[in-house]
Amino acid sequence: QVQLVESGGELVQSGGSLRLSCAASLQSFSTYTMGWFRQAPGKEREFVAAISWRGGTTYYADSVLGRFTISRDNAKNTVYLQMNSLKPEDTAVYYCAAGQYITTRNRDGYDHWGQGTQVTVSS
């Protein structure tokens, strides 16, 4: 059974940093594009960042470009999201997602999802 387990979310002050991790129990992890999405209260789940299965091409939402960095360690079946210069508007539940052989920011393209980790940024 596929499992994606996020960790690293917590309460942080504005301007601070956090590193989220997502451990995936996926066969052939390197064939999956891994994405991070987030959902704030009352809002739809939105794309944050993705890293391709092809070799690490990265994609970012405009709102996080230059502040967040996505990376992956195929030997550990893990994807990371380094978040710097956090803002209160980054407050959300952050979800890890996996889609095999895809290249998309669209959440419908991802087959597997984690349970989410809460990130709260105080002003």
XYZ file of N, CA and C in Angstrom:
369
model
N 0.843 -1.188 0.000
C 0.000 0.000 0.000
C 0.883 1.245 0.000
N 0.552 2.184 -0.887
C 1.337 3.401 -1.002
C 1.037 4.322 0.170
N 2.094 4.825 0.776
C 1.941 5.807 1.842
C 2.890 6.973 1.620
N 2.378 8.169 1.802
C 3.183 9.375 1.815
C 3.005 10.000 3.188
N 4.106 10.207 3.886
C 4.034 10.715 5.255
C 4.823 12.005 5.351
N 4.094 13.103 5.581
C 4.730 14.418 5.723
C 5.130 14.664 7.165
N 6.151 15.476 7.328
C 6.576 15.913 8.657
C 7.264 17.260 8.536
N 7.412 17.922 9.680
C 8.154 19.169 9.713
C 7.323 20.421 9.895
N 6.022 20.303 9.801
C 5.183 21.481 9.983
C 5.118 21.893 11.443
N 5.095 23.200 11.671
C 4.978 23.715 13.033
C 4.650 25.198 12.994
N 4.574 25.804 14.150
C 4.351 27.241 14.281
C 5.690 27.959 14.186
N 5.751 28.976 13.326
C 6.982 29.724 13.139
C 6.632 31.204 12.970
N 7.569 32.050 13.331
C 7.328 33.490 13.182
C 7.564 33.933 11.745
N 6.921 35.010 11.380
C 7.105 35.583 10.054
C 8.588 35.860 9.814
N 9.069 35.507 8.622
C 10.479 35.655 8.301
C 11.316 34.428 8.611
N 10.716 33.478 9.296
C 11.441 32.274 9.672
C 11.489 31.232 8.569
N 12.054 30.073 8.908
C 12.241 28.992 7.940
C 11.744 27.674 8.515
N 11.324 26.803 7.607
C 10.958 25.437 7.950
C 11.376 24.519 6.817
N 11.609 23.276 7.162
C 11.885 22.256 6.160
C 10.876 21.123 6.326
N 10.069 20.936 5.309
C 9.127 19.827 5.307
C 9.756 18.617 4.629
N 9.385 17.443 5.119
C 9.837 16.196 4.511
C 8.630 15.332 4.181
N 8.793 14.511 3.167
C 7.748 13.557 2.787
C 8.430 12.238 2.456
N 8.172 11.244 3.286
C 8.711 9.908 3.058
C 7.670 9.082 2.311
N 8.097 8.474 1.203
C 7.159 7.768 0.326
C 7.477 6.282 0.257
N 6.466 5.482 0.458
C 6.619 4.036 0.280
C 6.163 3.683 -1.135
N 6.975 4.068 -2.095
C 6.639 3.870 -3.510
C 7.658 2.958 -4.166
N 7.156 2.000 -4.925
C 8.053 1.236 -5.785
C 8.526 2.168 -6.901
N 9.753 2.103 -7.243
C 10.301 2.928 -8.338
C 10.054 4.416 -8.083
N 10.480 4.859 -6.939
C 10.271 6.251 -6.531
C 10.750 7.228 -7.594
N 11.844 6.909 -8.262
C 12.436 7.834 -9.229
C 11.561 8.042 -10.457
N 10.537 7.234 -10.643
C 9.631 7.409 -11.780
C 8.445 8.303 -11.437
N 8.427 8.834 -10.237
C 7.331 9.692 -9.785
C 7.750 11.147 -9.714
N 6.953 11.999 -10.301
C 7.055 13.422 -10.014
C 6.436 13.654 -8.642
N 7.142 14.395 -7.812
C 6.671 14.668 -6.452
C 6.282 16.140 -6.339
N 5.140 16.355 -5.726
C 4.649 17.718 -5.602
C 4.273 18.073 -4.172
N 4.284 19.363 -3.921
C 3.751 19.905 -2.668
C 2.585 20.825 -3.021
N 1.510 20.639 -2.295
C 0.335 21.491 -2.419
C -0.007 22.003 -1.024
N -0.842 23.032 -0.957
C -1.263 23.531 0.348
C -2.722 23.969 0.294
N -3.339 23.921 1.456
C -4.728 24.330 1.562
C -4.939 25.128 2.836
N -5.323 26.369 2.648
C -5.646 27.249 3.776
C -7.141 27.137 4.078
N -7.543 27.475 5.296
C -8.965 27.385 5.650
C -9.835 28.186 4.687
N -10.877 27.543 4.192
C -11.811 28.212 3.301
C -11.343 28.387 1.877
N -10.172 27.836 1.570
C -9.629 27.990 0.215
C -9.418 26.628 -0.423
N -9.270 26.643 -1.749
C -8.995 25.403 -2.469
C -7.526 25.006 -2.307
N -7.294 23.721 -2.486
C -5.917 23.241 -2.442
C -5.172 23.792 -3.655
N -3.985 24.330 -3.432
C -3.239 24.958 -4.513
C -1.833 24.378 -4.634
N -1.336 24.472 -5.848
C 0.011 23.995 -6.164
C 1.047 24.900 -5.491
N 2.095 24.280 -4.960
C 3.210 25.021 -4.376
C 4.490 24.785 -5.169
N 4.851 23.511 -5.326
C 6.104 23.174 -5.998
C 6.065 21.720 -6.432
N 6.894 21.408 -7.431
C 7.024 20.023 -7.885
C 8.431 19.792 -8.399
N 8.842 18.532 -8.337
C 10.141 18.134 -8.865
C 9.926 16.907 -9.725
N 10.436 16.953 -10.940
C 10.082 15.945 -11.927
C 10.795 14.632 -11.701
N 10.200 13.583 -12.302
C 10.799 12.258 -12.227
C 11.998 12.162 -13.158
N 12.098 13.064 -14.124
C 13.127 12.947 -15.163
C 14.521 13.281 -14.673
N 14.611 13.888 -13.564
C 15.972 14.229 -13.159
C 16.064 15.535 -12.426
N 14.893 15.940 -11.882
C 14.996 17.035 -10.946
C 14.608 18.398 -11.474
N 13.959 18.474 -12.604
C 13.440 19.775 -13.018
C 12.401 20.225 -12.002
N 12.483 21.487 -11.609
C 11.594 21.987 -10.558
C 10.624 23.029 -11.088
N 9.490 23.107 -10.423
C 8.421 24.029 -10.784
C 7.909 24.663 -9.497
N 7.569 25.950 -9.586
C 7.114 26.665 -8.396
C 5.923 27.555 -8.717
N 5.063 27.708 -7.740
C 4.031 28.734 -7.825
C 4.704 30.101 -7.716
N 4.137 31.083 -8.378
C 4.720 32.425 -8.352
C 4.828 32.954 -6.927
N 3.900 32.574 -6.077
C 3.848 33.108 -4.722
C 4.991 32.627 -3.837
N 5.663 31.553 -4.237
C 6.742 31.016 -3.409
C 8.094 31.052 -4.126
N 8.103 31.445 -5.381
C 9.334 31.454 -6.162
C 10.371 32.351 -5.501
N 11.560 31.791 -5.317
C 12.635 32.536 -4.672
C 12.687 32.370 -3.173
N 11.643 31.815 -2.587
C 11.608 31.601 -1.136
C 11.617 30.114 -0.775
N 10.977 29.295 -1.592
C 10.880 27.859 -1.330
C 11.765 27.095 -2.307
N 12.287 25.962 -1.838
C 13.094 25.088 -2.683
C 12.660 23.648 -2.470
N 12.323 22.982 -3.571
C 11.961 21.567 -3.503
C 13.158 20.733 -3.934
N 13.360 19.601 -3.269
C 14.443 18.695 -3.631
C 14.017 17.271 -3.316
N 14.777 16.317 -3.840
C 14.443 14.923 -3.593
C 15.706 14.109 -3.384
N 15.566 13.034 -2.612
C 16.643 12.079 -2.401
C 16.079 10.715 -2.787
N 16.403 10.267 -3.983
C 15.825 9.016 -4.481
C 16.305 7.804 -3.682
N 17.470 7.903 -3.087
C 17.983 6.791 -2.273
C 17.172 6.622 -0.992
N 16.562 7.706 -0.544
C 15.776 7.655 0.692
C 14.271 7.715 0.434
N 13.878 7.749 -0.831
C 12.454 7.865 -1.173
C 11.805 9.049 -0.455
N 12.487 10.169 -0.475
C 12.032 11.324 0.289
C 12.113 12.589 -0.560
N 11.128 13.441 -0.385
C 11.128 14.755 -1.019
C 11.046 15.804 0.085
N 11.695 16.932 -0.160
C 11.788 17.992 0.833
C 11.245 19.298 0.276
N 10.803 20.153 1.182
C 10.434 21.517 0.817
C 11.062 22.454 1.839
N 12.098 23.140 1.399
C 12.735 24.151 2.245
C 11.989 25.458 2.057
N 11.482 26.001 3.147
C 10.684 27.224 3.091
C 11.385 28.315 3.878
N 11.773 29.369 3.202
C 12.442 30.506 3.827
C 11.575 31.750 3.709
N 11.915 32.741 4.493
C 11.197 34.028 4.468
C 9.690 33.815 4.529
N 9.275 33.010 5.466
C 7.851 32.656 5.564
C 6.999 33.867 5.911
N 5.792 33.855 5.353
C 4.831 34.928 5.555
C 3.553 34.363 6.167
N 2.776 35.192 6.835
C 1.505 34.688 7.387
C 0.617 34.045 6.325
N 0.672 34.542 5.103
C -0.160 33.965 4.043
C 0.315 32.585 3.594
N 1.448 32.122 4.102
C 1.899 30.754 3.835
C 1.236 29.750 4.787
N 0.494 30.242 5.749
C -0.181 29.373 6.703
C -1.180 28.470 5.988
N -1.030 27.167 6.172
C -1.881 26.187 5.485
C -1.488 24.788 5.928
N -2.306 23.829 5.538
C -1.900 22.428 5.617
C -1.170 22.106 4.318
N 0.022 21.572 4.442
C 0.845 21.249 3.287
C 0.775 19.744 3.022
N 0.489 19.419 1.764
C 0.323 18.034 1.340
C 1.402 17.638 0.340
N 1.903 16.452 0.510
C 2.815 15.838 -0.441
C 1.988 14.993 -1.403
N 2.387 14.959 -2.670
C 1.659 14.182 -3.672
C 2.634 13.547 -4.652
N 2.198 12.429 -5.241
C 3.047 11.711 -6.187
C 2.257 11.325 -7.429
N 2.871 11.510 -8.579
C 2.254 11.101 -9.841
C 3.313 10.493 -10.733
N 3.026 9.323 -11.266
C 4.042 8.614 -12.045
C 4.115 9.126 -13.471
N 5.316 9.456 -13.880
C 5.613 9.891 -15.252
C 4.830 11.135 -15.673
N 4.503 12.002 -14.743
C 3.746 13.203 -15.096
C 4.629 14.435 -15.041
N 4.134 15.478 -15.674
C 4.742 16.791 -15.548
C 3.602 17.789 -15.508
N 3.127 18.068 -14.328
C 1.959 18.927 -14.218
C 1.893 19.607 -12.863
N 1.261 20.776 -12.860
C 0.971 21.468 -11.608
C -0.462 21.181 -11.162
N -1.196 20.492 -12.003
C -2.607 20.220 -11.747
C -2.752 19.079 -10.737
N -3.470 19.336 -9.671
C -3.583 18.328 -8.619
C -4.257 17.052 -9.104
N -5.063 17.156 -10.159
C -5.737 15.975 -10.681
C -4.770 14.979 -11.297
N -3.563 15.410 -11.592
C -2.577 14.516 -12.186
C -1.860 13.632 -11.191
N -2.072 13.884 -9.910
C -1.351 13.163 -8.866
C -2.234 12.057 -8.285
N -1.670 10.861 -8.199
C -2.447 9.692 -7.786
C -2.418 9.429 -6.288
N -1.346 9.841 -5.641
C -1.161 9.505 -4.234
C -0.928 10.763 -3.420
N -1.555 10.795 -2.246
C -1.490 11.973 -1.382
C -1.197 11.573 0.059
N -0.485 12.458 0.738
C -0.289 12.287 2.163
C -1.427 12.914 2.955
N -1.322 12.805 4.264
C -2.361 13.327 5.159
C -2.182 14.806 5.477
N -1.015 15.341 5.193
C -0.788 16.765 5.396
C -0.081 17.080 6.703
N 0.587 18.222 6.711
C 1.248 18.724 7.909
C 0.950 20.224 8.024
N 0.622 20.660 9.227
C 0.184 22.040 9.430
C 1.377 22.972 9.560
N 1.364 24.027 8.769
C 2.344 25.109 8.887
C 1.585 26.374 9.285
N 2.009 26.977 10.374
C 1.382 28.206 10.835
C 2.451 29.273 10.992
N 2.254 30.394 10.321
C 3.206 31.494 10.371
C 2.552 32.668 11.088
N 3.127 33.043 12.207
C 2.567 34.138 12.993
C 3.203 35.459 12.577
N 2.402 36.510 12.659
C 2.901 37.827 12.241
C 3.569 38.552 13.400
